[in-house]
PDB file of C-alpha atoms in Angstrom:
ATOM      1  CA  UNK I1243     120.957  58.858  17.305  1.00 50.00           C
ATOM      2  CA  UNK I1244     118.963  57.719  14.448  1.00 54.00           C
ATOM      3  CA  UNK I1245     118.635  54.142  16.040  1.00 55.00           C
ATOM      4  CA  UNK I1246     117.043  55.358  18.900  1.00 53.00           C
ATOM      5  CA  UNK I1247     114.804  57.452  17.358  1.00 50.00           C
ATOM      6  CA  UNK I1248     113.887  54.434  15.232  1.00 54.00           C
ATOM      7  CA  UNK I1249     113.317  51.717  18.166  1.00 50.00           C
ATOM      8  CA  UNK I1250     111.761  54.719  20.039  1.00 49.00           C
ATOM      9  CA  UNK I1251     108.983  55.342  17.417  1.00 54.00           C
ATOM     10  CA  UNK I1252     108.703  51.636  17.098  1.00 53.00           C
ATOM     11  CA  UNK I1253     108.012  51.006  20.584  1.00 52.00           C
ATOM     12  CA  UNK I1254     105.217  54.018  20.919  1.00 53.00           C
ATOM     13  CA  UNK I1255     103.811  52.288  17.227  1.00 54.00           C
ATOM     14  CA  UNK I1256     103.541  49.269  19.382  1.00 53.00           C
ATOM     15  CA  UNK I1257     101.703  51.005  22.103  1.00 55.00           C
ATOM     16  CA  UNK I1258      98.983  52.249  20.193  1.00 52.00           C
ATOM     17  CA  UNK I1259      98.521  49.234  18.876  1.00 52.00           C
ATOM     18  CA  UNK I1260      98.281  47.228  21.779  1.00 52.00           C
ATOM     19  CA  UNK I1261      95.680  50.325  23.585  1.00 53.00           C
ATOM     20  CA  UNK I1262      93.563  50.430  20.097  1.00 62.00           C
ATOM     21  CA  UNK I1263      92.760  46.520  20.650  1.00 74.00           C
ATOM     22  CA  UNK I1264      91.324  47.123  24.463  1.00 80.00           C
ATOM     23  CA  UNK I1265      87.863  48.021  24.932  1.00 83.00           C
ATOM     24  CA  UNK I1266      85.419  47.655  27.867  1.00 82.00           C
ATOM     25  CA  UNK I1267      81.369  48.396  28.024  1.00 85.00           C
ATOM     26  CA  UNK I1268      78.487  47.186  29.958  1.00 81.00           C
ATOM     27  CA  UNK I1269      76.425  44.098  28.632  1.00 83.00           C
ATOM     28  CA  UNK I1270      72.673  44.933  30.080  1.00 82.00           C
ATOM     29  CA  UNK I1271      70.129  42.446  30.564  1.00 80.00           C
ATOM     30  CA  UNK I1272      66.173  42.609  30.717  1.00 73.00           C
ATOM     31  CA  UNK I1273      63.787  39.941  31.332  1.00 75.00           C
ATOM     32  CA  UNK I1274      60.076  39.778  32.980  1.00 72.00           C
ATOM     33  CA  UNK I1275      59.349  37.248  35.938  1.00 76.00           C
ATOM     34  CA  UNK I1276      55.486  36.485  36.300  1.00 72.00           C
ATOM     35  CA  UNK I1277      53.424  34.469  38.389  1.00 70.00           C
ATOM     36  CA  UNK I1278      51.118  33.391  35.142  1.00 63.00           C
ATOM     37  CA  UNK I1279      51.791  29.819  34.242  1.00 78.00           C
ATOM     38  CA  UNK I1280      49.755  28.155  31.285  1.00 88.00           C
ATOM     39  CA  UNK I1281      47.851  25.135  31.117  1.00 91.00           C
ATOM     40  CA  UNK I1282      50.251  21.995  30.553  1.00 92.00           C
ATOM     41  CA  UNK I1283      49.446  18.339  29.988  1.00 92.00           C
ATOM     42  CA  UNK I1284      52.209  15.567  28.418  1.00 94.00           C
ATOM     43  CA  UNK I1285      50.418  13.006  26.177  1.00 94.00           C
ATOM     44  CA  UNK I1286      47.095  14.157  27.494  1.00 91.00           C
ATOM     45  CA  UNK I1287      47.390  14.208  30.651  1.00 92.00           C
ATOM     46  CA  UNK I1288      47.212  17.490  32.790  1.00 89.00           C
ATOM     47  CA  UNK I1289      50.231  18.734  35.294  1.00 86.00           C
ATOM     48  CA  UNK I1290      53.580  19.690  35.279  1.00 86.00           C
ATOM     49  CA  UNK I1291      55.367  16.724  37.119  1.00 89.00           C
ATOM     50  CA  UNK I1292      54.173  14.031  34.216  1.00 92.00           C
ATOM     51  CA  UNK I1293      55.358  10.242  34.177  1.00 94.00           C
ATOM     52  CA  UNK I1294      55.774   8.953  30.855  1.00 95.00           C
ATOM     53  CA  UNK I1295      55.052   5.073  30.852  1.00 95.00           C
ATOM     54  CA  UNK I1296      57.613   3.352  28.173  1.00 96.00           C
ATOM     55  CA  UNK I1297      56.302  -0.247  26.925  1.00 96.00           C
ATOM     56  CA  UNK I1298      57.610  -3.343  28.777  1.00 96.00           C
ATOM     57  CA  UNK I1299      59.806  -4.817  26.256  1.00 97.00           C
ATOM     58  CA  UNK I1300      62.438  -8.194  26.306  1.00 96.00           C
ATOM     59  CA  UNK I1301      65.494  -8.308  27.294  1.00 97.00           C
ATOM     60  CA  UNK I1302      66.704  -9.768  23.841  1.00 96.00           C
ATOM     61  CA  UNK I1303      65.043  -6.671  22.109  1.00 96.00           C
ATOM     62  CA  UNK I1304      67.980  -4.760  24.083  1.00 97.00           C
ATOM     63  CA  UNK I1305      71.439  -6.093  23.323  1.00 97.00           C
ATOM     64  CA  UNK I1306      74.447  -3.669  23.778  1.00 97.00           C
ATOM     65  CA  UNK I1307      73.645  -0.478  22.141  1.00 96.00           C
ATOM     66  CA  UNK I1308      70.372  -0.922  20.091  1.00 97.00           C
ATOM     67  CA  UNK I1309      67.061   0.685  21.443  1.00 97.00           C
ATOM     68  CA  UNK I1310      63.671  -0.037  22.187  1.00 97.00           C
ATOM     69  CA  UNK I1311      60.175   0.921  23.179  1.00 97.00           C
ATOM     70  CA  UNK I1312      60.128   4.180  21.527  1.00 97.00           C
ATOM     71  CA  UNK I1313      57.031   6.598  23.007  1.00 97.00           C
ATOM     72  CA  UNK I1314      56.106   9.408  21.732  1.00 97.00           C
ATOM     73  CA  UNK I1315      55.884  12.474  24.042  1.00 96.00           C
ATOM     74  CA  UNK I1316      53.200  15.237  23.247  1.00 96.00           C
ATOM     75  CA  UNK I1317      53.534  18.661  25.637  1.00 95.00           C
ATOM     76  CA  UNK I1318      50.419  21.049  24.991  1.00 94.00           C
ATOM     77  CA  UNK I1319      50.961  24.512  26.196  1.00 93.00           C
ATOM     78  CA  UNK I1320      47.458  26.650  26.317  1.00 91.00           C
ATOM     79  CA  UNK I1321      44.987  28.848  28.529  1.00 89.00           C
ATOM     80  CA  UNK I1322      43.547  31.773  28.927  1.00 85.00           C
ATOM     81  CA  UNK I1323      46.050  34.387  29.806  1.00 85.00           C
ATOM     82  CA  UNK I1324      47.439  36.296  26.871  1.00 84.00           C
ATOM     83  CA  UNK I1325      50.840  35.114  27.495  1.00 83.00           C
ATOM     84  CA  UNK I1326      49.540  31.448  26.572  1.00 87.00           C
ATOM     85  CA  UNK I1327      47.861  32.903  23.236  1.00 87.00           C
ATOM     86  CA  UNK I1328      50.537  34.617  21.399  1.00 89.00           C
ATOM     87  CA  UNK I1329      54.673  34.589  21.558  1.00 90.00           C
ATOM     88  CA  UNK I1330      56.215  31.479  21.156  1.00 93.00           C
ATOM     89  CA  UNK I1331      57.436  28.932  23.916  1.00 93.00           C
ATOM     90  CA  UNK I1332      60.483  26.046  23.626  1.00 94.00           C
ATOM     91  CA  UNK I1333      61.258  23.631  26.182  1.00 94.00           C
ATOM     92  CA  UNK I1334      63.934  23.111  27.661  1.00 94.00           C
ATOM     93  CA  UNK I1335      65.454  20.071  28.905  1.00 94.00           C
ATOM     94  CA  UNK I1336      67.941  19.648  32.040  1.00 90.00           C
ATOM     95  CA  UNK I1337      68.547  23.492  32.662  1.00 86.00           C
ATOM     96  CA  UNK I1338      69.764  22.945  35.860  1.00 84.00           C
ATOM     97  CA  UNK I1339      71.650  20.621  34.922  1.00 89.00           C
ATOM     98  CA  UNK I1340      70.622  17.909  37.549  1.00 87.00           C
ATOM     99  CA  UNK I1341      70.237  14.980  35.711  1.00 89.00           C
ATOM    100  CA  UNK I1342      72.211  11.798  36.223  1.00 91.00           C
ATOM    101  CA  UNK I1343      73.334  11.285  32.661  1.00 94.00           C
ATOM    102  CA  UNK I1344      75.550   9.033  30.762  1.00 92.00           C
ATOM    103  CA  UNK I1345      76.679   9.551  27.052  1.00 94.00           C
ATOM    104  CA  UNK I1346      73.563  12.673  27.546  1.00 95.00           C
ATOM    105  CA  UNK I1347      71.468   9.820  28.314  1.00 96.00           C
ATOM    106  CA  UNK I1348      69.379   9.597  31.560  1.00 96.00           C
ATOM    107  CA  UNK I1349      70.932   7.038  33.978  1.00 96.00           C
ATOM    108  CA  UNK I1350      68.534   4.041  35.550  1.00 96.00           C
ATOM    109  CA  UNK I1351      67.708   5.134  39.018  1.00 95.00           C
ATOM    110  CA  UNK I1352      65.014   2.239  40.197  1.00 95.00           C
ATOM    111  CA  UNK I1353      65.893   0.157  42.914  1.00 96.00           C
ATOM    112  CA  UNK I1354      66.273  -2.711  41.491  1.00 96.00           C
ATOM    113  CA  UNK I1355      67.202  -1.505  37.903  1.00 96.00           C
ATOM    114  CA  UNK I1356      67.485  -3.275  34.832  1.00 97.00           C
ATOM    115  CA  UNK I1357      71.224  -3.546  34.602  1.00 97.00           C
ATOM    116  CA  UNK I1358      73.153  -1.701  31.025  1.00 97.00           C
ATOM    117  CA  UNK I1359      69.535   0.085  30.760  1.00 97.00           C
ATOM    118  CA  UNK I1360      69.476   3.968  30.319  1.00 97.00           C
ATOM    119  CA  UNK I1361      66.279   6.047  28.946  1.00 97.00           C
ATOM    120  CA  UNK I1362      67.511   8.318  25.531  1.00 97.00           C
ATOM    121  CA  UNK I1363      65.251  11.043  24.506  1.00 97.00           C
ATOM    122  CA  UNK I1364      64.897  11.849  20.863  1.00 97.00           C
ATOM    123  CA  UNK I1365      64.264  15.106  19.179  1.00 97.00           C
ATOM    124  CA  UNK I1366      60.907  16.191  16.805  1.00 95.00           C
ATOM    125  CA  UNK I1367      63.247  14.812  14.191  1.00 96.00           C
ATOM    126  CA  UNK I1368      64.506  11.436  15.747  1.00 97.00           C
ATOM    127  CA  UNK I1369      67.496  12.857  16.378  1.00 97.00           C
ATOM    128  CA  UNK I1370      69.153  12.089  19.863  1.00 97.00           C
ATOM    129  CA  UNK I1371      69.141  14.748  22.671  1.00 97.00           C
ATOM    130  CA  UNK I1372      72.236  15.086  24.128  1.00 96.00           C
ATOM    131  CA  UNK I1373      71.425  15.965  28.164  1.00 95.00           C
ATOM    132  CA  UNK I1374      74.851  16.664  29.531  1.00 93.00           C
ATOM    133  CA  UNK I1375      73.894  20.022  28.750  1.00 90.00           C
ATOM    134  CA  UNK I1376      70.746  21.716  28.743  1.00 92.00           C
ATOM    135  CA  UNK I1377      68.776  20.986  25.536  1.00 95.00           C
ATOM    136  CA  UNK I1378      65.749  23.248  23.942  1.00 95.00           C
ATOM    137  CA  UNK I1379      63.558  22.700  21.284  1.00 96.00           C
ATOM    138  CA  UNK I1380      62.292  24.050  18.587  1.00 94.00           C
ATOM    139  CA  UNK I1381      60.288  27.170  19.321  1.00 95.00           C
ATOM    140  CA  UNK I1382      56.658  27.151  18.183  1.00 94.00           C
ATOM    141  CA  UNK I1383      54.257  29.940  18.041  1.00 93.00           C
ATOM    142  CA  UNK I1384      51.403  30.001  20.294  1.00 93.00           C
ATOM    143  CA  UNK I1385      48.142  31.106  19.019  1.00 88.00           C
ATOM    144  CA  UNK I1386      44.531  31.176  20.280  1.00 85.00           C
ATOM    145  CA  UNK I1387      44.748  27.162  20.631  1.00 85.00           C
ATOM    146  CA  UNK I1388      47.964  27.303  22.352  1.00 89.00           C
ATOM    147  CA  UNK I1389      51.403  25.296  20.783  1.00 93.00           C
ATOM    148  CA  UNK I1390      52.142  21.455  20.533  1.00 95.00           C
ATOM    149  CA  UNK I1391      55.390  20.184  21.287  1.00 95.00           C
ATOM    150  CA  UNK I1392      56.869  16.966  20.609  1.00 96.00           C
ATOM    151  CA  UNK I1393      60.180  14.494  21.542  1.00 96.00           C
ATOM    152  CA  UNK I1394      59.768  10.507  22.493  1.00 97.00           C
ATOM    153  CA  UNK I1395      61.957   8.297  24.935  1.00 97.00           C
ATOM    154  CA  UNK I1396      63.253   4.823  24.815  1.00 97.00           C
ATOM    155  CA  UNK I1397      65.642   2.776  26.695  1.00 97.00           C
ATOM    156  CA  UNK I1398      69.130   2.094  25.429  1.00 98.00           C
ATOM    157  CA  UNK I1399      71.428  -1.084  25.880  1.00 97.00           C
ATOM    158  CA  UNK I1400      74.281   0.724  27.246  1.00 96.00           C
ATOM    159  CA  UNK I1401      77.442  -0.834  28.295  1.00 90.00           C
ATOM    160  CA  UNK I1402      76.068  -4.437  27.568  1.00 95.00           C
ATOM    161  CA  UNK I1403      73.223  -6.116  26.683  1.00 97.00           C
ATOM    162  CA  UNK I1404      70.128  -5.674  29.258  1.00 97.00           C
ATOM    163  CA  UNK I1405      69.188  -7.301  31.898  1.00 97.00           C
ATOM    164  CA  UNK I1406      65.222  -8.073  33.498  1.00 97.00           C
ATOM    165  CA  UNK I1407      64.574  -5.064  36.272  1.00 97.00           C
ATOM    166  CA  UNK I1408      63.098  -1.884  36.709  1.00 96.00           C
ATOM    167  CA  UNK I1409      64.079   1.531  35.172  1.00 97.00           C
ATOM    168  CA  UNK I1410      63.400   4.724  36.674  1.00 96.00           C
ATOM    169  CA  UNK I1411      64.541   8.208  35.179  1.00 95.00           C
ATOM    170  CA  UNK I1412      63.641  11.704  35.864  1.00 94.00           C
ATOM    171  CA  UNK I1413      64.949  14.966  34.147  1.00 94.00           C
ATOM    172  CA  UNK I1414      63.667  18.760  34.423  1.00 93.00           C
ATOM    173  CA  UNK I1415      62.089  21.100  32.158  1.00 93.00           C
ATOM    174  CA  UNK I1416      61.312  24.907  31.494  1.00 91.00           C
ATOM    175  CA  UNK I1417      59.150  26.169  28.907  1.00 91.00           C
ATOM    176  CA  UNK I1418      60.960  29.516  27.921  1.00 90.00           C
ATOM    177  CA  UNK I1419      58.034  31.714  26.938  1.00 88.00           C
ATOM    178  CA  UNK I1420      58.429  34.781  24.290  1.00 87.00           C
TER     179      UNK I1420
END
């Protein structure tokens, strides 16, 4: 009798036990969707659909897996509206995740590419940005002269050294405003 009064308690121990661990709730979100857009320009140059022009450089400056042609990338963020003036924004590479990447690198799309050729992208810090999942930068405050945000591309010698052709790359961005 004692036995099963033992493995009885035991089981209903376990019981408890295994009921304490469960728990359920409701995870609430809140956001704001607005029509307001601030005033964007890349490296000077006003719009939101920019083309960045990397150098021409040699083929021998690209054997297999060096870089080249580094450019520096400068997004301004400013305007009038209040949301332009104050918060913070970050940008946000490949949030859709559309990009035709390699290694996070952007694959050559021209047609008629520059064979082993892809286009990296390189952090504030010179640190490579990984695109086979969205990225974001830093965020940076934005005050009455609006915020300054900066990354740089190059091409890379992937897979071999390069060859002479054309290279063509595109990725998406947000600016997440706060």
């Amino acid at each position: 009798m004692n036995k099963i009064a033992i493995a009885l308690s035991t089981a209903m121990a376990l019981g408890a036990v295994s009921s304490a661990n469960a728990q359920s709730g409701t995870i609430n979100f809140t956001g704001n969707v607005t029509a307001v857009t601030c005033d964007v320009s890349f490296n000077g140059a006003a719009g939101d659909s920019p083309t960045i022009t990397l150098p021409t450089v040699a083929t021998a400056s690209l054997a297999a897996g060096s870089s080249a042609g580094k450019t520096p990338i400068t997004v301004q963020i400013g305007g009038s509206d209040a949301q332009c003036t104050s918060g913070s924004v970050a940008l946000e590479l490949n949030p859709n995740r559309t990009a035709a990447v390699t290694d996070g690198r952007l694959n050559n799309t021209d047609a008629s590419p520059a064979e082993n050729v892809v286009v990296a992208l390189r952090d504030s810090q010179d640190r490579l940005i990984d695109l086979s999942a969205p990225w974001s930068s830093e965020r940076v405050d934005l005050g009455a002269g609006g915020a300054e945000l900066t990354f740089a591309g190059e091409y890379y010698a992937a897979g071999g050294n390069a060859t002479a052709g054309g290279v063509t790359a595109g990725v998406q961005y947000t600016l997440n405003y706060r």
